[in-house]
Short mmCIF file of C-alpha atoms and ligand atoms in Angstrom, two decimals:
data_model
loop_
_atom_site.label_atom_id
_atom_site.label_comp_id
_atom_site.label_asym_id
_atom_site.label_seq_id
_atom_site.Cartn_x
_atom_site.Cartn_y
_atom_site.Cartn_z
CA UNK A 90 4.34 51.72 38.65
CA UNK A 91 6.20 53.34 35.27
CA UNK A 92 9.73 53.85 35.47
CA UNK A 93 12.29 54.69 33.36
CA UNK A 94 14.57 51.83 33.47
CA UNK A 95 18.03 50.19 31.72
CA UNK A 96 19.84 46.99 31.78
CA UNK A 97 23.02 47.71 30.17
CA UNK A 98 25.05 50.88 30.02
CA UNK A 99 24.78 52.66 26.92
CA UNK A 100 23.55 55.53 24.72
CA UNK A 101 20.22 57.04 25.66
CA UNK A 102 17.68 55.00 23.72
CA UNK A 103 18.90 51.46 26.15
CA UNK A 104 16.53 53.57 28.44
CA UNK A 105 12.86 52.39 28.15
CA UNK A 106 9.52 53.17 30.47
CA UNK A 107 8.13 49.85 31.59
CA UNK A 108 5.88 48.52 34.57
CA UNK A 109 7.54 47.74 37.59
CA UNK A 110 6.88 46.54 41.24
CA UNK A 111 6.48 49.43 43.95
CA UNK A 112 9.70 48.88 45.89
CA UNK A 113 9.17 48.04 49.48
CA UNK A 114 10.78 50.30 52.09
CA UNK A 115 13.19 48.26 54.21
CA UNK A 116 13.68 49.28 57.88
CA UNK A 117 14.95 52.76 57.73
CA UNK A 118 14.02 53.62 54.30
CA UNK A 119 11.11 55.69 53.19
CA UNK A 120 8.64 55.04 50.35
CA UNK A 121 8.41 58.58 48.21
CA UNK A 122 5.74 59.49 45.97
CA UNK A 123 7.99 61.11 43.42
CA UNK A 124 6.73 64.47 42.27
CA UNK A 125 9.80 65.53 40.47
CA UNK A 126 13.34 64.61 40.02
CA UNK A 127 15.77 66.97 38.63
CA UNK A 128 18.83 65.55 36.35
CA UNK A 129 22.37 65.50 37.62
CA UNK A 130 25.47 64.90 35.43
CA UNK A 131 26.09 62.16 37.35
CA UNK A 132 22.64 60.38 35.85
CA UNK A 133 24.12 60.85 32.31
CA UNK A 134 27.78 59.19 33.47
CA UNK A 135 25.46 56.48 35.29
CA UNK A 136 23.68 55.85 32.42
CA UNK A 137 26.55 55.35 29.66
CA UNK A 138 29.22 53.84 32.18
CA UNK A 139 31.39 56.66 31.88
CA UNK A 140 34.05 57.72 33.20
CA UNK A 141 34.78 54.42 34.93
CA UNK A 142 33.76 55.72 38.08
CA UNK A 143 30.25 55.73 37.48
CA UNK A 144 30.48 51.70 37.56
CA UNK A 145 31.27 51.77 41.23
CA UNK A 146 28.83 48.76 42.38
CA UNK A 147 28.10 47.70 38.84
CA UNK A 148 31.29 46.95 36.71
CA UNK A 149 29.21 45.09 33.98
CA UNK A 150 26.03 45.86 34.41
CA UNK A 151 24.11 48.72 36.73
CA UNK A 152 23.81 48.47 40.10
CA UNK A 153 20.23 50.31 40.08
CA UNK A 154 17.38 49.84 36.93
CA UNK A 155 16.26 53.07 37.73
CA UNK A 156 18.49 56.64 37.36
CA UNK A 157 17.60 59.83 39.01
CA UNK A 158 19.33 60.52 42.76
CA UNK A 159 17.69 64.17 43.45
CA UNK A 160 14.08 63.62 44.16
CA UNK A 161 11.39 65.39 45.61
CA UNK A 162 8.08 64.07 46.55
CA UNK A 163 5.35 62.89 49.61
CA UNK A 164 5.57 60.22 51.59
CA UNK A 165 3.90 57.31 50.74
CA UNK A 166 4.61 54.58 54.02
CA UNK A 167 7.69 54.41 55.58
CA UNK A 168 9.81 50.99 57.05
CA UNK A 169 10.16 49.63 60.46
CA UNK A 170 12.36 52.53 63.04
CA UNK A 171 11.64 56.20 60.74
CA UNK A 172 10.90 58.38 63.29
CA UNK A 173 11.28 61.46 61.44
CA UNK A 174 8.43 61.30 58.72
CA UNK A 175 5.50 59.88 58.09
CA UNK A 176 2.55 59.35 55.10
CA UNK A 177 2.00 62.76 53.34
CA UNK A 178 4.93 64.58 54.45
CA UNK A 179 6.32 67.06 51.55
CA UNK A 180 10.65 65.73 51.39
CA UNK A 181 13.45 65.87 48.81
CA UNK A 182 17.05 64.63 49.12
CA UNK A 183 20.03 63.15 47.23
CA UNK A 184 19.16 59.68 46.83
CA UNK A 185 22.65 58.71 45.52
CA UNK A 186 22.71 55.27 46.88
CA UNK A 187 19.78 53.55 45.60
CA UNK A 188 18.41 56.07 42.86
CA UNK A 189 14.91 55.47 41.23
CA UNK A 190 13.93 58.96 40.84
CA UNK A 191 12.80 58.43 37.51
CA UNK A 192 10.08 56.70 38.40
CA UNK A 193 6.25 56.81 40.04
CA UNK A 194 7.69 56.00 43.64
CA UNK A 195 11.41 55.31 44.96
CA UNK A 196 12.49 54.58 48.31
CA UNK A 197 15.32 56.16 50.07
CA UNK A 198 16.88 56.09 53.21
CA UNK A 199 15.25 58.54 56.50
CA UNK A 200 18.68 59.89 56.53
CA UNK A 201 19.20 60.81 53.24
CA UNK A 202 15.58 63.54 53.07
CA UNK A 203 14.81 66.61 54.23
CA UNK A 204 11.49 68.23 54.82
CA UNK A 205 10.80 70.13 51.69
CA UNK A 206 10.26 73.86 52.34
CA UNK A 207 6.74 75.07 51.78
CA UNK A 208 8.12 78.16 49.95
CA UNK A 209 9.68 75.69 47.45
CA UNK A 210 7.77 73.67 44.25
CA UNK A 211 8.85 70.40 43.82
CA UNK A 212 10.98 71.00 41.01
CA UNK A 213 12.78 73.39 42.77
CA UNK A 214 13.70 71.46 45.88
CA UNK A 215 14.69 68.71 43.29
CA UNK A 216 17.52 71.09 41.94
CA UNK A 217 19.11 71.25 45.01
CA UNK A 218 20.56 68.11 46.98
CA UNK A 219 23.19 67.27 44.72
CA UNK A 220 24.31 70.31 42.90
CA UNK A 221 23.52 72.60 46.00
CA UNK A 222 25.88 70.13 48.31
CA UNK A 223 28.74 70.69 45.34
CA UNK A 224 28.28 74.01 45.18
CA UNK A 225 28.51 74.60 48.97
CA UNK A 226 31.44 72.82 49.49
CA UNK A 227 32.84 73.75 46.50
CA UNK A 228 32.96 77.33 46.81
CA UNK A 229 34.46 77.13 50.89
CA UNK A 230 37.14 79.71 50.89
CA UNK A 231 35.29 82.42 48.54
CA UNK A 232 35.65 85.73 49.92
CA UNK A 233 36.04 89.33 49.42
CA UNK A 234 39.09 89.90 47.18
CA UNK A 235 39.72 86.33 46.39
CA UNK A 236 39.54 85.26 42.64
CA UNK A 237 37.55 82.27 41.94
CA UNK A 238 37.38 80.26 38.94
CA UNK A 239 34.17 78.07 38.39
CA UNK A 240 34.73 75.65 35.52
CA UNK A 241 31.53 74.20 34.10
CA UNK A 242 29.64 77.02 35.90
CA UNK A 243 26.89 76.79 33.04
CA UNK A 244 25.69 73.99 34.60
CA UNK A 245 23.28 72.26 37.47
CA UNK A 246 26.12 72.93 39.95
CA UNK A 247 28.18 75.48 38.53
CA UNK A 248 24.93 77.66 38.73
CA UNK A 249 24.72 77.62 42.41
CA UNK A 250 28.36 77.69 42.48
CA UNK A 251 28.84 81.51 40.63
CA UNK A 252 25.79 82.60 43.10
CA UNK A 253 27.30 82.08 46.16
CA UNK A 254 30.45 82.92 45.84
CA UNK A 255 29.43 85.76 44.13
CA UNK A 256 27.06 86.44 47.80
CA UNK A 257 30.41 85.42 49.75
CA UNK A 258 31.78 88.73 47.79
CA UNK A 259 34.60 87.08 45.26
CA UNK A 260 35.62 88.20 41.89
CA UNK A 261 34.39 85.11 39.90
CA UNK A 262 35.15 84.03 36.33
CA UNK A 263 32.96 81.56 35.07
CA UNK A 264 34.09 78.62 32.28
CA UNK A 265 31.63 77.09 29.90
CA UNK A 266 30.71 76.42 26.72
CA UNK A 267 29.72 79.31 24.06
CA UNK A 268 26.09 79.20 24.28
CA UNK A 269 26.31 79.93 28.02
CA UNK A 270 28.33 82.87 28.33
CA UNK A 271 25.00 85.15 28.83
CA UNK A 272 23.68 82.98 31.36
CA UNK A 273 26.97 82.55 33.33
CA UNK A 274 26.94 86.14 33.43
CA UNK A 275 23.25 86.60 34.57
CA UNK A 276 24.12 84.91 37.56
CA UNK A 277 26.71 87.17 38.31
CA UNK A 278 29.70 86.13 36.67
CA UNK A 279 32.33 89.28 36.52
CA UNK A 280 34.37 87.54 33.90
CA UNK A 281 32.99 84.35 31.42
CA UNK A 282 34.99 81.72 29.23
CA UNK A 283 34.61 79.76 26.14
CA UNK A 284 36.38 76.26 27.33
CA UNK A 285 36.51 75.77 23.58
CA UNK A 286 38.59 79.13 23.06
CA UNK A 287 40.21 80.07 25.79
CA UNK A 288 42.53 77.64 28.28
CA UNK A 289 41.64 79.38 31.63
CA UNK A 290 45.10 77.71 32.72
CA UNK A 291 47.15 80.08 30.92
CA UNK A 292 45.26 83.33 32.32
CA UNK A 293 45.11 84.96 35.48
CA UNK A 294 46.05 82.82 38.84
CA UNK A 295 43.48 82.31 40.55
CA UNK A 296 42.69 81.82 44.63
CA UNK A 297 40.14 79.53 44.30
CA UNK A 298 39.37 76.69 41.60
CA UNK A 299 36.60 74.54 41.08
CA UNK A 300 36.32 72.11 38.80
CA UNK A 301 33.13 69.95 37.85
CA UNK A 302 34.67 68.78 35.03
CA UNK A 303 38.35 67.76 35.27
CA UNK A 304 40.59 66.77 32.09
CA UNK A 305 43.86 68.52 32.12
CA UNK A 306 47.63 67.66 33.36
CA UNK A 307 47.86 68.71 37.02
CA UNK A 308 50.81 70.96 35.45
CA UNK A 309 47.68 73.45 33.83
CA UNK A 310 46.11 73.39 36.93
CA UNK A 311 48.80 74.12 39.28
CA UNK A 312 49.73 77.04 36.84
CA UNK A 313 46.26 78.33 37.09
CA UNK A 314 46.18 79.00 41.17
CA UNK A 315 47.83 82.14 42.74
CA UNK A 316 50.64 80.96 45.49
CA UNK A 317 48.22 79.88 48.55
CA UNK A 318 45.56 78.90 46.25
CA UNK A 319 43.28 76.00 46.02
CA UNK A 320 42.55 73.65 43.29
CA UNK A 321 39.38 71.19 43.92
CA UNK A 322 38.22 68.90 41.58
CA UNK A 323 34.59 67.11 41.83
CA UNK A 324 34.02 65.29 38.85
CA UNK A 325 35.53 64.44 35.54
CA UNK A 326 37.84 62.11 33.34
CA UNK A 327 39.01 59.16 35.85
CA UNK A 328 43.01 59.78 34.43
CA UNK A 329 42.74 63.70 35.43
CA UNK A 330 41.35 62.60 39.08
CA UNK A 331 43.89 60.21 39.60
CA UNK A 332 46.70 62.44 39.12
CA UNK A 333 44.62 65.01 40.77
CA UNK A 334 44.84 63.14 43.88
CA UNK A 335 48.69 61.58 43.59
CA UNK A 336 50.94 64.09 41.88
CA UNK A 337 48.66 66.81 42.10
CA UNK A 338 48.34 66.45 45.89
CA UNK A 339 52.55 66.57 45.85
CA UNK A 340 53.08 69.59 43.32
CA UNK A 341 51.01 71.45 45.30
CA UNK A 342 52.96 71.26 48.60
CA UNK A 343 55.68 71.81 46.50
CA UNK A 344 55.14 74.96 45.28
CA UNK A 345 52.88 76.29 48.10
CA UNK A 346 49.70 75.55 46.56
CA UNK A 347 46.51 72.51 47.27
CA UNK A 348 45.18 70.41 44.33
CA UNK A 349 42.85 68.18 45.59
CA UNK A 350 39.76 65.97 44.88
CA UNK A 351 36.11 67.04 46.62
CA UNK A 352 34.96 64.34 48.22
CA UNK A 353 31.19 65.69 48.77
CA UNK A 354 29.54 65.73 51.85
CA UNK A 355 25.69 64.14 51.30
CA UNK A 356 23.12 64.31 53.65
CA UNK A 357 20.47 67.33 54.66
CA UNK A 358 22.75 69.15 56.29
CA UNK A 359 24.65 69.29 53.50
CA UNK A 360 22.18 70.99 50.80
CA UNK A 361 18.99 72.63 53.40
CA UNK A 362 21.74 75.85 53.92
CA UNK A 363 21.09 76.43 50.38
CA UNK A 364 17.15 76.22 50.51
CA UNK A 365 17.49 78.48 53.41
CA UNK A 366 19.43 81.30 51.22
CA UNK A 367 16.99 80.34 48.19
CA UNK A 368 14.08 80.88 50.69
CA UNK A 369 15.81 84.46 51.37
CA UNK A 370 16.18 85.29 47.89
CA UNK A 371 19.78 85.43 47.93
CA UNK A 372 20.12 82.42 45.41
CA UNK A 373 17.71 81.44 42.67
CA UNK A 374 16.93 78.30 41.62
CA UNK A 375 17.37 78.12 37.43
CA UNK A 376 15.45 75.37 36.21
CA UNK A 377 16.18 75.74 32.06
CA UNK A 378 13.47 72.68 31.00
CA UNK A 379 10.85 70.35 32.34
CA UNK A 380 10.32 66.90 30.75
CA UNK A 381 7.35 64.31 31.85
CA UNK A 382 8.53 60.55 32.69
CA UNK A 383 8.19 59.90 29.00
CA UNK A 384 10.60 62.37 28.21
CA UNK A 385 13.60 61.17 30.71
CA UNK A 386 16.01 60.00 27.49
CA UNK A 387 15.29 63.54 26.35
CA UNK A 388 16.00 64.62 29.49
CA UNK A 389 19.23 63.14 30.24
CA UNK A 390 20.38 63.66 26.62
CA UNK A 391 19.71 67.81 27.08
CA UNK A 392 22.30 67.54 30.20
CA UNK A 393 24.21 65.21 29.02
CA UNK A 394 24.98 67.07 25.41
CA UNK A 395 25.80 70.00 27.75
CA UNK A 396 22.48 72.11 26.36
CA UNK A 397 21.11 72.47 30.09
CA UNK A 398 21.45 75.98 31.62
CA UNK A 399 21.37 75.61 34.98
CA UNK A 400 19.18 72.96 35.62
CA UNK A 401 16.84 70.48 34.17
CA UNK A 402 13.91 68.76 35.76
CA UNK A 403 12.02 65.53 35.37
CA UNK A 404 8.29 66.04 36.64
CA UNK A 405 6.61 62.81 37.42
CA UNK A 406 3.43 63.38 39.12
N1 NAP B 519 33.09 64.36 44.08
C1 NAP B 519 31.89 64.00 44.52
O1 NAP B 519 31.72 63.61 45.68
C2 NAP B 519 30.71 64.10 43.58
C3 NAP B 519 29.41 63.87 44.03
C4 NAP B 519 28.35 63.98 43.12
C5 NAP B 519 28.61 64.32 41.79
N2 NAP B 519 29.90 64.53 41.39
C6 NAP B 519 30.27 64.92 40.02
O2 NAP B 519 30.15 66.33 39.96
C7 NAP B 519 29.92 66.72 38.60
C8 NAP B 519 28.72 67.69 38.67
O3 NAP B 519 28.31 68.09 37.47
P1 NAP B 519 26.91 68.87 37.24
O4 NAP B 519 25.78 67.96 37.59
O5 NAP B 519 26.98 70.22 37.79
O6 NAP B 519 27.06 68.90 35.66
P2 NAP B 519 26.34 69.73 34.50
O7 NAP B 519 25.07 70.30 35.00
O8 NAP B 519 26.30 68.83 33.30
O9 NAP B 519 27.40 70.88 34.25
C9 NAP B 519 28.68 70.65 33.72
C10 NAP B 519 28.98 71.80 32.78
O10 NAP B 519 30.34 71.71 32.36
C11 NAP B 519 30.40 72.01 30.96
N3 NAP B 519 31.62 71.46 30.41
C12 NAP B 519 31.83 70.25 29.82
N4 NAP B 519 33.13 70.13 29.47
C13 NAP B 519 33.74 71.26 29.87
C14 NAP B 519 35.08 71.72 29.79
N5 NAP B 519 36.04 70.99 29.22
N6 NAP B 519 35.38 72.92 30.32
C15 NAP B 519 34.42 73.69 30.90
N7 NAP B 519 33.12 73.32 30.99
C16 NAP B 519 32.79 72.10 30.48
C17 NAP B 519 29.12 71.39 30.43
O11 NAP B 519 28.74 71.91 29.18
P3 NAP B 519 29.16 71.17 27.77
O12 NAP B 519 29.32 69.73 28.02
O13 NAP B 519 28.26 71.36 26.77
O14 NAP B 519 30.16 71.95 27.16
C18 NAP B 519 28.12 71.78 31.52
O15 NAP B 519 27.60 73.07 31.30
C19 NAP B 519 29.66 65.42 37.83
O16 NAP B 519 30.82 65.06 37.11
C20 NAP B 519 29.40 64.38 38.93
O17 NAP B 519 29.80 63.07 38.59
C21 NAP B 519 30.94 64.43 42.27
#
């Protein structure tokens, strides 16, 4: 099969497409036809070894050949004990653990798919394991009268983010870079940010913070939340998590406030609520470019460079 696939970590040209084996599906696991795999930020950081926490399982070298977690596809065979699909079924899921996506098949665990909507293309249900699961969790607390702050809302998860806690009925301000202040505010945004003008630490407090893309002293943060309020973190320089989780966690209960890490929650029943509400057309899915399996450097490099609004998908088959 083709595959887009890396040996050392690196800028986007160590990527090349090459012939591989099919990969067998072990007992549980489940051999996907890919149809389409969208592109998390998480693919770029796995691809360049950075921050440090993208060489969990691979401190040298990667752990996985093949990038690309949030796939969507049919199902090609499945290994010894999956009950719950068989050939031809229509899945997707967040294929964190072994990855692949970006490639002609990939096999993933029973437990990691869902059953893709009908209502849903491939490319959509691709956009929504990993960023919808973020943005879910993420955005717990959002409610009428409660000011939330959604920094890096421009982007895969930050887009599903501003929707629903826009639908939960907050007052949301939405951080990004220049060229996505239009778009932040087409998905509802009441109030938009340029990170590279404006500190959104040294505004408004605000009930509600999260944070795909952490860098500053917990100080700035803790400064930025309303007494009661909630800082959460989910990705970001490895320094700003750290003291995130240690000091943060302690000037917060200081001062009557939580700073915290998001650990997210993977798994169906983490990202099918959102198909449901995308079903209902009370979120959209915004899929900002396509790329072929030729184009996956491209790809990455559009999210990566931070050019992606909303999201970007790779479309195999
Ligand atoms: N905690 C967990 O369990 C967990 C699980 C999965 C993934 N993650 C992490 O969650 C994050 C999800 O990101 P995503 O896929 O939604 O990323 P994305 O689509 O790339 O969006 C991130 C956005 O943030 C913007 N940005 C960059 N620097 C910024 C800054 N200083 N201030 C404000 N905005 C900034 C980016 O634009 P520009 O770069 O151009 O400016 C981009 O629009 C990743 O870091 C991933 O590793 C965490």
């Amino acid at each position: 099969m083709r595959a887009a696939v890396y040996d050392r970590y690196g800028p986007p040209d160590v990527l090349r497409i090459d012939d591989v084996p099919v990969p067998a599906p072990a007992p549980g696991q489940v051999l996907v036809e890919v149809a389409a795999t969208s592109v998390n930020l998480s693919d770029w950081e796995g691809l360049r070894g950075s921050p440090l926490y993208a060489r969990i399982g691979g401190l040298r070298s990667p752990a996985h050949r093949i990038l690309g977690s949030d796939i969507a596809g049919r199902v090609e065979q499945v290994g010894e004990g999956v009950t719950r699909f068989r050939p031809g079924d229509e899945v997707y899921g967040d294929n964190l653990a072994l990855m692949g996506g970006f490639a002609e098949y990939a096999v993933a665990a029973e437990r990691a798919l869902a059953p893709k909507p009908a209502g849903l293309t491939f490319a959509e249900a691709s956009t929504l394991p990993q960023a919808g699961a973020i943005a879910l969790q993420g955005t717990v607390g959002a409610a009428t009268g409660r000011r939330v702050l959604v920094n890096g809302a421009g982007g895969g998860s930050g887009s599903f983010a501003v929707q629903l806690a826009k639908r939960l009925g907050a007052h949301v301000t939405g951080v990004d870079n220049e060229h996505k202040l239009d778009f932040m505010r087409s998905l509802g945004a009441d109030d938009v940010l340029d990170y590279r003008r404006e500190d959104f630490t040294r505004r408004e407090p605000y009930d509600l913070v999260l944070d795909l893309v952490a860098h500053r002293s917990v100080f700035a943060y803790r400064r930025a939340l309303a007494r009661g309020g909630r800082y959460r973190c989910v990705g970001g320089s490895v320094p700003a998590l750290l003291r995130v989780l240690t000091i943060g966690w302690l000037a917060g209960r200081l001062t009557g406030r939580r700073l915290g890490v998001l650990v997210v929650r993977p798994g169906p029943t983490a990202f099918a609520p959102l198909a449901d509400l995308c079903l209902a057309g009370e979120v959209a899915v915004h899929i900002d470019r396509r790329f072929g399996l030729d184009d996956v450097t491209e790809a990455l490099t559009h999210v990566g460079e931070g050019r992606a609004r909303g999201k970007v998908v790779v479309e195999i088959s």
